[in-house]
PDB file of C-alpha atoms in Angstrom:
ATOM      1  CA  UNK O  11       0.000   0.000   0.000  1.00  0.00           C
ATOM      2  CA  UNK O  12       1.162   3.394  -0.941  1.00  0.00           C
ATOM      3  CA  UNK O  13       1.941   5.655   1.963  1.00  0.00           C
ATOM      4  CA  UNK O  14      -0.980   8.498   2.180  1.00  0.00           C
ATOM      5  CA  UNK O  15      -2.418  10.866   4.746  1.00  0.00           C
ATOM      6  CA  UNK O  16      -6.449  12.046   5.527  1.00  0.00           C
ATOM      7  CA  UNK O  17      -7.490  15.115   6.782  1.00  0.00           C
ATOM      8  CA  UNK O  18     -11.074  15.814   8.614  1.00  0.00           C
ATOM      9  CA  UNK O  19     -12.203  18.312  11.219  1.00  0.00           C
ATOM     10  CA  UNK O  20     -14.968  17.411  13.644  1.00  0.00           C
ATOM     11  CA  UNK O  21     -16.291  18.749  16.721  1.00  0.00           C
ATOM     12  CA  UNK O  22     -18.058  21.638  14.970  1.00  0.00           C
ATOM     13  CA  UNK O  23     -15.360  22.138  12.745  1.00  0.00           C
ATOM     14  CA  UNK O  24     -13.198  23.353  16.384  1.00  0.00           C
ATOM     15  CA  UNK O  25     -10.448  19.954  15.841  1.00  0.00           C
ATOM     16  CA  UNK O  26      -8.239  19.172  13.133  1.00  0.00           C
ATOM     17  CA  UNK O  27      -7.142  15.927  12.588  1.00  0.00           C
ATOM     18  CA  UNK O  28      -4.396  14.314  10.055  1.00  0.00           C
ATOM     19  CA  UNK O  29      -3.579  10.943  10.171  1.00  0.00           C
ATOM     20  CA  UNK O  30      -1.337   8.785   7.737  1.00  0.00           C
ATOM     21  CA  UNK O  31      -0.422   5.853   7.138  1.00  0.00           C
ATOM     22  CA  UNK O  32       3.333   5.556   6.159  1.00  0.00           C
ATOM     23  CA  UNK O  33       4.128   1.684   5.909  1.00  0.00           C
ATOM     24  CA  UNK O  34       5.697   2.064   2.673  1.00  0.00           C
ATOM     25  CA  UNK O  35       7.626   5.003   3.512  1.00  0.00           C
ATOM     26  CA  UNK O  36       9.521   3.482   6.734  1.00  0.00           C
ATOM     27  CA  UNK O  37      10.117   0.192   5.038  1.00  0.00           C
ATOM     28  CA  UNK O  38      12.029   2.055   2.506  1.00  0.00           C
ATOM     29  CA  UNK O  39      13.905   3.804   4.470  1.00  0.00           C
ATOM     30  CA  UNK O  40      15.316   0.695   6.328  1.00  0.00           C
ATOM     31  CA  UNK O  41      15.891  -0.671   3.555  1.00  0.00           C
ATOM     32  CA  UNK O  42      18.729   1.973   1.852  1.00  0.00           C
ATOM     33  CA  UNK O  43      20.040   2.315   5.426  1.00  0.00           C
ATOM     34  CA  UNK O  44      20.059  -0.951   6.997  1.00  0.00           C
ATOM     35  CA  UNK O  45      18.408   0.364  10.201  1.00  0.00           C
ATOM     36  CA  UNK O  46      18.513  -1.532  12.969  1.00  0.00           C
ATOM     37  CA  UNK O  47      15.097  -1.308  14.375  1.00  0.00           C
ATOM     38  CA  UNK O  48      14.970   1.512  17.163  1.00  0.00           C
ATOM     39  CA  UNK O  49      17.025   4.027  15.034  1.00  0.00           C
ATOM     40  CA  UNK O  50      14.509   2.403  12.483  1.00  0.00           C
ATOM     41  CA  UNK O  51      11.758   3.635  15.115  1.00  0.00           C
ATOM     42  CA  UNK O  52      12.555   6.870  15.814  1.00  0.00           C
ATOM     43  CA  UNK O  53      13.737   7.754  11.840  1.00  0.00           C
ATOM     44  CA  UNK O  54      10.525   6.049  11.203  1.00  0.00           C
ATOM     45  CA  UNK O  55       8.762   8.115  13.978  1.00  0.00           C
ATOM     46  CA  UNK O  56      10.046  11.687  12.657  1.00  0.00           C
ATOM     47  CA  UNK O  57       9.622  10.866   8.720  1.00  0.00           C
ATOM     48  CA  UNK O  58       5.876  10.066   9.704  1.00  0.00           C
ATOM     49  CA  UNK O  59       4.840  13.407  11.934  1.00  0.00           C
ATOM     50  CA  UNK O  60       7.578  14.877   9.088  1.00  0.00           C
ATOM     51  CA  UNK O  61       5.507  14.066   6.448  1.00  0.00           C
ATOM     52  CA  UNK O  62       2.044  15.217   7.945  1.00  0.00           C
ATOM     53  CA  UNK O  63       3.627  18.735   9.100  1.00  0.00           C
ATOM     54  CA  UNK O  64       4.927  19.225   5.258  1.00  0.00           C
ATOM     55  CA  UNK O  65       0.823  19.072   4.332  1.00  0.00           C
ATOM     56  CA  UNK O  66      -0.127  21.430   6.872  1.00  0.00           C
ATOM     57  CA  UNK O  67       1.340  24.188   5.243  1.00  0.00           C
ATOM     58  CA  UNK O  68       0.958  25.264   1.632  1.00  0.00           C
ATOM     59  CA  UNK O  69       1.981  23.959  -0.764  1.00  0.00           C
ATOM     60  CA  UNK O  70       6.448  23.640  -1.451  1.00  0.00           C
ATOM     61  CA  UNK O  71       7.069  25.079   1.793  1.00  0.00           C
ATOM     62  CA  UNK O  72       9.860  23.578   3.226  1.00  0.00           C
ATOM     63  CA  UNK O  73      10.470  21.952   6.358  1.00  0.00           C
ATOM     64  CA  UNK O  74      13.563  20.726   8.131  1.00  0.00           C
ATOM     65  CA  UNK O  75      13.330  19.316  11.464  1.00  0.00           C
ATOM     66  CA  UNK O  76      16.443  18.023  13.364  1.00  0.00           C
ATOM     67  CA  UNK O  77      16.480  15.912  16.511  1.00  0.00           C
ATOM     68  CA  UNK O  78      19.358  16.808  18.031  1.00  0.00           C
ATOM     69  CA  UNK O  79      19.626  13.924  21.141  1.00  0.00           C
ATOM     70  CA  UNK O  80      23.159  12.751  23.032  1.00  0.00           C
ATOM     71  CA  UNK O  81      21.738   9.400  23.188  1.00  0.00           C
ATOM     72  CA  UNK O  82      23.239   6.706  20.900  1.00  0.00           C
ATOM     73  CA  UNK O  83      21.557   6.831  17.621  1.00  0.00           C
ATOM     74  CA  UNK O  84      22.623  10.482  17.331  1.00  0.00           C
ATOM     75  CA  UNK O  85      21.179  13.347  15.550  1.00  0.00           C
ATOM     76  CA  UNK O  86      18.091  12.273  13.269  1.00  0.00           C
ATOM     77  CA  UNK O  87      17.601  14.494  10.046  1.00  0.00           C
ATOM     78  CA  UNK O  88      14.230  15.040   7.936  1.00  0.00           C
ATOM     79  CA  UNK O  89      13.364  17.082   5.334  1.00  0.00           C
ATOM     80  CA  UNK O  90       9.287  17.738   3.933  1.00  0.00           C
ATOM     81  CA  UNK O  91       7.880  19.591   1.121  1.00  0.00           C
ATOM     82  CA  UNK O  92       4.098  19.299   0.448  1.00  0.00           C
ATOM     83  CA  UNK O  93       4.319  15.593   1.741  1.00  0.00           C
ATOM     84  CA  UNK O  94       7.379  14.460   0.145  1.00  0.00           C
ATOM     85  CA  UNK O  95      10.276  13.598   3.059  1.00  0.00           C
ATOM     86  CA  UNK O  96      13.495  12.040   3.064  1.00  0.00           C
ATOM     87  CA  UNK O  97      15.817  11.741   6.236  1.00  0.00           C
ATOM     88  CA  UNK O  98      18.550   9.711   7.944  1.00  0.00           C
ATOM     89  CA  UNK O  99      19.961   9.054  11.208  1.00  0.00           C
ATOM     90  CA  UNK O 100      23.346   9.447  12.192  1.00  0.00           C
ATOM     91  CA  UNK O 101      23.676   6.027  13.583  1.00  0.00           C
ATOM     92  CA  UNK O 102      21.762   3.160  11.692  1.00  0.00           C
ATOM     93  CA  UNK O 103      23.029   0.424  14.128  1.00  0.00           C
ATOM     94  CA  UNK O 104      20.937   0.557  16.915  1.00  0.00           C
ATOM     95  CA  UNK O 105      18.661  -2.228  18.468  1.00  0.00           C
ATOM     96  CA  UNK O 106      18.000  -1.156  22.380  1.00  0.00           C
ATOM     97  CA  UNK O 107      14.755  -3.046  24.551  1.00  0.00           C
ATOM     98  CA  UNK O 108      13.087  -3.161  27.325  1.00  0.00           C
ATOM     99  CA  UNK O 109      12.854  -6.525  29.464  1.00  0.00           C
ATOM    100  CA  UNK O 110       9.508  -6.663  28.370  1.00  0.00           C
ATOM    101  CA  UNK O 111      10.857  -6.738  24.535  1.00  0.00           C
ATOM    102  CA  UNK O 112       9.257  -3.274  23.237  1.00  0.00           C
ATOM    103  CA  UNK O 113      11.910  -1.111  22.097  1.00  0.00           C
ATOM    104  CA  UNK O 114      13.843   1.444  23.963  1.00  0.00           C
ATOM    105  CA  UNK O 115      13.595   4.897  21.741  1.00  0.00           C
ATOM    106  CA  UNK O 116      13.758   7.054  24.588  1.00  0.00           C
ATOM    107  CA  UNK O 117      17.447   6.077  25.637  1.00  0.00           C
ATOM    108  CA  UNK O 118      18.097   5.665  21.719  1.00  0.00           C
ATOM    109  CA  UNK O 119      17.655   9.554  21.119  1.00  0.00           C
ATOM    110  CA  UNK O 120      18.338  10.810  24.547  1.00  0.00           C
ATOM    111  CA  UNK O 121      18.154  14.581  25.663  1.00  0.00           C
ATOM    112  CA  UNK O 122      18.330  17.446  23.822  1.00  0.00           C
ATOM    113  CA  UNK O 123      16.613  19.524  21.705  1.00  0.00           C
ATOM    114  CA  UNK O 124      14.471  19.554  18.397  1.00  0.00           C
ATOM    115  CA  UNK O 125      15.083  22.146  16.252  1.00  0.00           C
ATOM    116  CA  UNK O 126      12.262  23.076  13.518  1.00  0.00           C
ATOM    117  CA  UNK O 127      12.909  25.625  10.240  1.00  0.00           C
ATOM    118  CA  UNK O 128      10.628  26.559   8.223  1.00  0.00           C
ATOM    119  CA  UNK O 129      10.940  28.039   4.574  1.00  0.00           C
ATOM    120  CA  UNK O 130       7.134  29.366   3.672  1.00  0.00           C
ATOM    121  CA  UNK O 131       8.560  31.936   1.604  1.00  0.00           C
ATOM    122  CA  UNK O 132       8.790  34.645   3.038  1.00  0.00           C
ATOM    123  CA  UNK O 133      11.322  37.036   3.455  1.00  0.00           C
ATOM    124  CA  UNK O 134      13.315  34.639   5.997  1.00  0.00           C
ATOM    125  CA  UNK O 135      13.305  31.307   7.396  1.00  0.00           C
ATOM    126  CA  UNK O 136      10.881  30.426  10.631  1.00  0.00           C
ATOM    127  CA  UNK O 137      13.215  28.417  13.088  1.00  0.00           C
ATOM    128  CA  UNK O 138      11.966  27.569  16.794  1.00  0.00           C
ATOM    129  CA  UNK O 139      13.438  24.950  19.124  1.00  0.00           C
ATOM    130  CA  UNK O 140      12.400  23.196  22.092  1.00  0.00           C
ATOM    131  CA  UNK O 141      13.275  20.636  24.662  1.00  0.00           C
ATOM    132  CA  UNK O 142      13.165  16.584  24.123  1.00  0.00           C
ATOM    133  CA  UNK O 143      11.016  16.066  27.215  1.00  0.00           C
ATOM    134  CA  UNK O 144      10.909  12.805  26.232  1.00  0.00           C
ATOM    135  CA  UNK O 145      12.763  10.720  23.487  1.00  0.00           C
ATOM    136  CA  UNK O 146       9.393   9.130  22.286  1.00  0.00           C
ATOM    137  CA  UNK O 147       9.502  11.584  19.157  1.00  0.00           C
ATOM    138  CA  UNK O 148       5.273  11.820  19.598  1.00  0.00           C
ATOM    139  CA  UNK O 149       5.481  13.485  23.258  1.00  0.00           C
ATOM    140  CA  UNK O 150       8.502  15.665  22.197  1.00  0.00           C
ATOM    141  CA  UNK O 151       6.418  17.269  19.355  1.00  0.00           C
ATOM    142  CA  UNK O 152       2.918  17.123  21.528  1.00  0.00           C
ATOM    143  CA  UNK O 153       5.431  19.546  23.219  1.00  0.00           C
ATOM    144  CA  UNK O 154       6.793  21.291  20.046  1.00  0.00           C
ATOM    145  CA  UNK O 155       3.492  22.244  19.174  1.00  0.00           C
ATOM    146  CA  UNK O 156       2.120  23.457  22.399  1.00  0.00           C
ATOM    147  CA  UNK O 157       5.385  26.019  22.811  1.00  0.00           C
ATOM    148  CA  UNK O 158       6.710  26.690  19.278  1.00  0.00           C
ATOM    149  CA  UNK O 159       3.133  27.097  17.506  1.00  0.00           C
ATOM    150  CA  UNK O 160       1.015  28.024  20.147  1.00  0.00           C
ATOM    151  CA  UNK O 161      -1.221  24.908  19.481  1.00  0.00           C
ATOM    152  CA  UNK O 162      -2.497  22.495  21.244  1.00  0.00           C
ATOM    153  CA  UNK O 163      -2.297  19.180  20.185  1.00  0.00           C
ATOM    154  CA  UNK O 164      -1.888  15.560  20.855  1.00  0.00           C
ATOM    155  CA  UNK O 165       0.313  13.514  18.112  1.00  0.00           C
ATOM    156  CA  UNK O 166       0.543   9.804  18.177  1.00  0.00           C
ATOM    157  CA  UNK O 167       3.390   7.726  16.150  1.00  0.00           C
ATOM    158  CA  UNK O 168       4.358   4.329  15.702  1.00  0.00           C
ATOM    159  CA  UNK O 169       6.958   1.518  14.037  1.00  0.00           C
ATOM    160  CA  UNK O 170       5.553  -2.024  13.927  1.00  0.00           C
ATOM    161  CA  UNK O 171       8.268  -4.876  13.510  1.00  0.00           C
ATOM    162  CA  UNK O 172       7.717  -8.544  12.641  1.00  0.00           C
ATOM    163  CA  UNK O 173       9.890 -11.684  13.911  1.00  0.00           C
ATOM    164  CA  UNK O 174      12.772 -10.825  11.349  1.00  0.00           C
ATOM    165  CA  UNK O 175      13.481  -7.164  12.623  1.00  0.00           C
ATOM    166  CA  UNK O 176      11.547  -6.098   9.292  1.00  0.00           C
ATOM    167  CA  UNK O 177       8.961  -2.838   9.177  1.00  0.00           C
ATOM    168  CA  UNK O 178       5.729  -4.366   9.186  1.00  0.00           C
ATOM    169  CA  UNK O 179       3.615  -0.809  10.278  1.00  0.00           C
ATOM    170  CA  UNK O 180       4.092   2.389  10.665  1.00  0.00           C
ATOM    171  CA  UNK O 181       1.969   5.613  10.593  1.00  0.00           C
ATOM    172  CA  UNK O 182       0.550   8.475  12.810  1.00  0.00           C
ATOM    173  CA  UNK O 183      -1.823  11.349  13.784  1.00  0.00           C
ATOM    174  CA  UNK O 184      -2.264  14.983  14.413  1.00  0.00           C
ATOM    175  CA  UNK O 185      -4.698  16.477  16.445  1.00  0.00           C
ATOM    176  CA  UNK O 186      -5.117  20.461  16.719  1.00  0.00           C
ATOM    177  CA  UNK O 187      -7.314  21.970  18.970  1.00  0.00           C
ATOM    178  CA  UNK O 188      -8.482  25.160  17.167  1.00  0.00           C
ATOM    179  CA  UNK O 189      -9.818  28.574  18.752  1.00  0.00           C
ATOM    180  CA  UNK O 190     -13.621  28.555  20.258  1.00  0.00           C
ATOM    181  CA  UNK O 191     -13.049  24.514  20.636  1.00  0.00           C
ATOM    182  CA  UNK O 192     -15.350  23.762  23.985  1.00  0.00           C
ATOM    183  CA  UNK O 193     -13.817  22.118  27.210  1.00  0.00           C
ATOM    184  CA  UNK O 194     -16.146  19.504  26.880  1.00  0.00           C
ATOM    185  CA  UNK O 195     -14.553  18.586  23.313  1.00  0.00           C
ATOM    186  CA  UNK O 196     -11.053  18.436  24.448  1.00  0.00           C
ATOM    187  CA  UNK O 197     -12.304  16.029  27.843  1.00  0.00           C
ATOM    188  CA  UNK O 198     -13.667  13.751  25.076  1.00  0.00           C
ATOM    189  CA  UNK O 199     -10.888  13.740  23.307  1.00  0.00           C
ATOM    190  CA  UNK O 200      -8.584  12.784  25.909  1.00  0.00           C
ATOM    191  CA  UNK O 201     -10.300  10.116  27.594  1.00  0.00           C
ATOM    192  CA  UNK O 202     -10.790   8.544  23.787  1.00  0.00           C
ATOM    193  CA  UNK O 203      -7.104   8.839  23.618  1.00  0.00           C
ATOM    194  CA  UNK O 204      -6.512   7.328  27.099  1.00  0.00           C
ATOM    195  CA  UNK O 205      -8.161   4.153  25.400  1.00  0.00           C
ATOM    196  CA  UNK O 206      -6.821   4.259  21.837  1.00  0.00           C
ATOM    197  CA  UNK O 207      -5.149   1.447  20.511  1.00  0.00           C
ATOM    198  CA  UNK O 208      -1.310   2.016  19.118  1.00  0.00           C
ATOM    199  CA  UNK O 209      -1.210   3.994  15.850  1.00  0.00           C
ATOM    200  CA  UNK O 210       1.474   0.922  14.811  1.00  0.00           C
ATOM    201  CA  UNK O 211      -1.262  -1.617  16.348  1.00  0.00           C
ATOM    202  CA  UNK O 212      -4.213  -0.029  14.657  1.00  0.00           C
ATOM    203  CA  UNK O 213      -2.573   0.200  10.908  1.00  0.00           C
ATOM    204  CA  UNK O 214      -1.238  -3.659  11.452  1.00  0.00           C
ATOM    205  CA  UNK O 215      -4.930  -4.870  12.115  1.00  0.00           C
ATOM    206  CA  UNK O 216      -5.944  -3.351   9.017  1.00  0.00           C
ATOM    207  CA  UNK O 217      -7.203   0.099  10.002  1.00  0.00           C
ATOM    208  CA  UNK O 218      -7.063   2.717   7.308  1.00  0.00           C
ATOM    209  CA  UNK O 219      -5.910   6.526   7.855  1.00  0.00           C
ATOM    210  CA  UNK O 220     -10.313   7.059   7.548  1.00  0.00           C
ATOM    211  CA  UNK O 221      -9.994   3.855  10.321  1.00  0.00           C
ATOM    212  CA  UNK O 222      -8.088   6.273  12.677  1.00  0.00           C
ATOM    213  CA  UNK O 223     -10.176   9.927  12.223  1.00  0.00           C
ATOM    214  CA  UNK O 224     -13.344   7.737  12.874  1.00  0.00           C
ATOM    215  CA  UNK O 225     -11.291   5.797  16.143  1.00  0.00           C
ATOM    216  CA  UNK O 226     -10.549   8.968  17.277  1.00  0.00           C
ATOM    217  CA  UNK O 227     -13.672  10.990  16.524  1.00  0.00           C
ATOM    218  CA  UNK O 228     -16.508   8.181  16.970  1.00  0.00           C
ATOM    219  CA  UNK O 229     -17.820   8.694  13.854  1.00  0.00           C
ATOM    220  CA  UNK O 230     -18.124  12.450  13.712  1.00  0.00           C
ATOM    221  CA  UNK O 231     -16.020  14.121  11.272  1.00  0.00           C
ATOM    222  CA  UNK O 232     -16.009  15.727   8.014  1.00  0.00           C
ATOM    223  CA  UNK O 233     -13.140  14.519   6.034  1.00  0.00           C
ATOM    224  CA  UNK O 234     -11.655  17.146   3.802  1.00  0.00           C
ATOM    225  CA  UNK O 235      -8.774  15.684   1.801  1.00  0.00           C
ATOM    226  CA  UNK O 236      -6.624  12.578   0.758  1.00  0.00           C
ATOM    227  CA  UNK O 237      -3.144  13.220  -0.165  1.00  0.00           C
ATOM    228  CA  UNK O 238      -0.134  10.565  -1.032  1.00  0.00           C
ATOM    229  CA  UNK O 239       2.691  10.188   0.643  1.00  0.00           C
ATOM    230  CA  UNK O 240       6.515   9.352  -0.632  1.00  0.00           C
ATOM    231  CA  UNK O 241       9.497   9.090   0.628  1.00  0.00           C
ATOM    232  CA  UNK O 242      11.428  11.535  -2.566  1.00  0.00           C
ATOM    233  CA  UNK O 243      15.114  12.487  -2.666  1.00  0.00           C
ATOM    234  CA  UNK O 244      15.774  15.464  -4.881  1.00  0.00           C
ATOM    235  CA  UNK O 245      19.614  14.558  -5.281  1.00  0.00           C
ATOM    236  CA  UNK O 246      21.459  14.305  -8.403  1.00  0.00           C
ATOM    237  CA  UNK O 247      24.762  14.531 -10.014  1.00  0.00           C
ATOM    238  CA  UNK O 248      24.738  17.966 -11.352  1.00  0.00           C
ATOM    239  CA  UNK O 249      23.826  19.110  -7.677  1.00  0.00           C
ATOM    240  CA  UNK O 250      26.805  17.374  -6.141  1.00  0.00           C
ATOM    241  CA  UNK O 251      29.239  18.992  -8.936  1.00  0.00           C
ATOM    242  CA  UNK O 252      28.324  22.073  -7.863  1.00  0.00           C
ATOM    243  CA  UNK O 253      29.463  21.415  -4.544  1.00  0.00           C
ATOM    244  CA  UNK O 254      32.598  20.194  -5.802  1.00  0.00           C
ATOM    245  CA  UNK O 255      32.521  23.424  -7.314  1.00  0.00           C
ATOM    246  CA  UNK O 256      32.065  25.584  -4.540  1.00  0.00           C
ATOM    247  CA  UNK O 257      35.115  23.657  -2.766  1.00  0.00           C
ATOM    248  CA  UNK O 258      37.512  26.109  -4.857  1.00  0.00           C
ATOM    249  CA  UNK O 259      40.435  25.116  -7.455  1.00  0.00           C
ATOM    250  CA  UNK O 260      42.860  24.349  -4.898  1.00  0.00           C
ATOM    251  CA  UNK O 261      41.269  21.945  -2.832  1.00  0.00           C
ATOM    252  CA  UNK O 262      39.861  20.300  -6.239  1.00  0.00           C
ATOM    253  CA  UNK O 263      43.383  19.914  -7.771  1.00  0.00           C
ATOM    254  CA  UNK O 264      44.996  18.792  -4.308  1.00  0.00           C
ATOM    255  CA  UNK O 265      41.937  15.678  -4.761  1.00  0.00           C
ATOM    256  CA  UNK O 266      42.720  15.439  -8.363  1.00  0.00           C
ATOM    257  CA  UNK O 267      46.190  14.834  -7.616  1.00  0.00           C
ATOM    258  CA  UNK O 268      46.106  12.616  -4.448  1.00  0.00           C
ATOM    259  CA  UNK O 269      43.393  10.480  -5.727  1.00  0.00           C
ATOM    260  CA  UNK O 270      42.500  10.757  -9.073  1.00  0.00           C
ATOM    261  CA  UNK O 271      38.634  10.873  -8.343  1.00  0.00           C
ATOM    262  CA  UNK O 272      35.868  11.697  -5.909  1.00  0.00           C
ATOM    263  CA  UNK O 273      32.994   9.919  -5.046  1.00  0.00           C
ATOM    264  CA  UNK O 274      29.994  11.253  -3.316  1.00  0.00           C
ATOM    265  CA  UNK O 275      27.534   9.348  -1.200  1.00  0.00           C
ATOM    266  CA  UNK O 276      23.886  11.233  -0.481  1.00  0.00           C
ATOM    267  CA  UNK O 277      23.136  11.127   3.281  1.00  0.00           C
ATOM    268  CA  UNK O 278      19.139  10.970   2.389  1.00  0.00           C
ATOM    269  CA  UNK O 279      19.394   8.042   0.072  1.00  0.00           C
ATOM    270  CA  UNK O 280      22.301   6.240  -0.182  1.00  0.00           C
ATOM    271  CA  UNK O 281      22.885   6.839  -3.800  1.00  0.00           C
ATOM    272  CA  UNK O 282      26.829   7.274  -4.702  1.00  0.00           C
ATOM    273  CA  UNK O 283      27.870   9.893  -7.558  1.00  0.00           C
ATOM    274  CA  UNK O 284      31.455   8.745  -9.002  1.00  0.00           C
ATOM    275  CA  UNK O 285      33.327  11.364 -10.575  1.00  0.00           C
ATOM    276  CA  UNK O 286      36.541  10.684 -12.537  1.00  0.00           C
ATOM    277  CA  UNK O 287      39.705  12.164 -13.271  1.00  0.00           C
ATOM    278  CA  UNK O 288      38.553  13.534 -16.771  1.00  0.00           C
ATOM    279  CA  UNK O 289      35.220  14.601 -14.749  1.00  0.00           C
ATOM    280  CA  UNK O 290      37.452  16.909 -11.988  1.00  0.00           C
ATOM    281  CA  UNK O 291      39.589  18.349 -15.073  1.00  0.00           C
ATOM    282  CA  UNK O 292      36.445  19.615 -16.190  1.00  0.00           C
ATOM    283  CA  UNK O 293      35.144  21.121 -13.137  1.00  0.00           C
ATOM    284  CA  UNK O 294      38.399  22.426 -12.297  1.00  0.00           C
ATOM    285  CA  UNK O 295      38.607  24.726 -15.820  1.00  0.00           C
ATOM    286  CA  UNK O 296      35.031  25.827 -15.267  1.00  0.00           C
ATOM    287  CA  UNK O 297      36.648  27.265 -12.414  1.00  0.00           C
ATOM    288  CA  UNK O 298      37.978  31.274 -13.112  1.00  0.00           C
ATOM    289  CA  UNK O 299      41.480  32.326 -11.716  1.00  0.00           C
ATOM    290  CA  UNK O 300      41.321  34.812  -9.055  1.00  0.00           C
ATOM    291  CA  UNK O 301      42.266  38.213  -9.971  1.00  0.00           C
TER     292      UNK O 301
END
């Protein structure tokens, strides 16, 4: 199934909800990166609520969101635009459990920070940060969203794994509590979230992204949209020369002498970019002399 994402309001139009369902999107991501499954979890974790932010804004903003934890998978990386995402973390080789077998993402990412830009194109950049209160990815940006944006919200996130270590589910949700919503609405809401079933749970029994909103909502929404999800790196040769480029004559030459070639490997995809000794000549005379 291709990864996708539904959007409804309910509750006299006073909630927002977004929920996806991005299987497809977390399975190929292991796969390029060999993830061990919790740096598999929490990559998987941020691509999903990655992916959902990237279609709450218009459409080709630009998002960037950076989970910057001192625990041992390191910093994890993801990138949105309009519900396209690509990310990586810095250390693929992580498997850490609890007793009970469920995995261990809070020590995985540790304490820290998340940092959020923002390019909606405007004259510059919105960047915020906040605390990791948590290392569950879903609680830290429940907490993003309540400082940063000023919104309310509850987010819930999820990696399923079968016997073999392999992705077998993996999607989330995004609830926003807008202005005029009544207190009785949000007390609903949270004691049918005290009770919900795992987003990873719910999407391995079957349940669809509609599945969720009506979970969630008991049958009272107004769905508004269906959008596809894909995991979509924008990399490409001609982008990588140019940062060859911008490494000046000097440095290119010293490279061209000491080894003859330089090859490039994407940190959102895995894809390598060879270039050769007659491909650095080139690049090296499209370089001007300094004056």
């Amino acid at each position: 199934m291709k990864s996708y994402l539904q959007k409804a309001y309910c509750m006299n139009q006073t909630v927002r909800i977004y929920a996806a369902i991005t299987t497809d999107i977390v399975k190929h991501a292991q796969e390029i990166f060999n993830l061990w499954p919790t740096s598999c979890a929490a990559l998987g974790r941020t691509l999903t609520i990655g992916a959902i932010m990237s279609c709450t804004y218009k459409n080709q903003d630009f998002l960037n969101i950076k989970v910057n934890g001192d625990g041992p998978i390191g910093r994890i990386t993801v990138e949105a635009t309009d519900g396209h995402v690509r990310g990586f973390v810095q250390n693929p080789g992580v498997y850490l459990s609890y007793n009970n077998g469920k995995l261990n993402v809070k020590d995985g990412v540790g304490a820290g920070y998340i940092e959020v830009i923002k390019d909606l194109h405007m004259r510059h950049p919105f960047s915020s940060t906040c605390e990791i209160v948590s290392g569950e990815i879903a609680e830290d940006f429940t907490y993003y969203f309540a400082k940063s944006e000023q919104i309310p919200s509850s987010v819930g996130l999820g990696v399923l794994f079968d016997t073999e270590s392999k992705v077998k589910a993996a999607g989330g949700f995004l609830i926003q509590i807008m202005p005029g919503c009544k207190d009785e609405y949000i007390t609903k809401l949270e004691n049918k979230l005290a009770t919900l079933k795992s987003c990873s749970q719910m999407i391995d029994e079957g349940y669809t992204a509609t599945d969720i909103i009506n979970e969630i909502t008991d049958g009272d929404y107004q769905l508004l949209e269906t959008r596809e999800l894909d995991y979509r790196c924008n990399c490409s040769k001609e982008r990588f020369e140019k940062g060859l480029k911008s490494l000046g004559k000097a440095e290119l030459l010293d490279i061209l002498n000491t080894d003859k070639k330089a090859e490039i490997t994407c940190n959102f995809c895995n894809n390598k970019y060879e270039f050769d000794e007659n491909n650095l000549k080139r690049i090296i005379s499209s370089i001007p002399d300094i004056q």
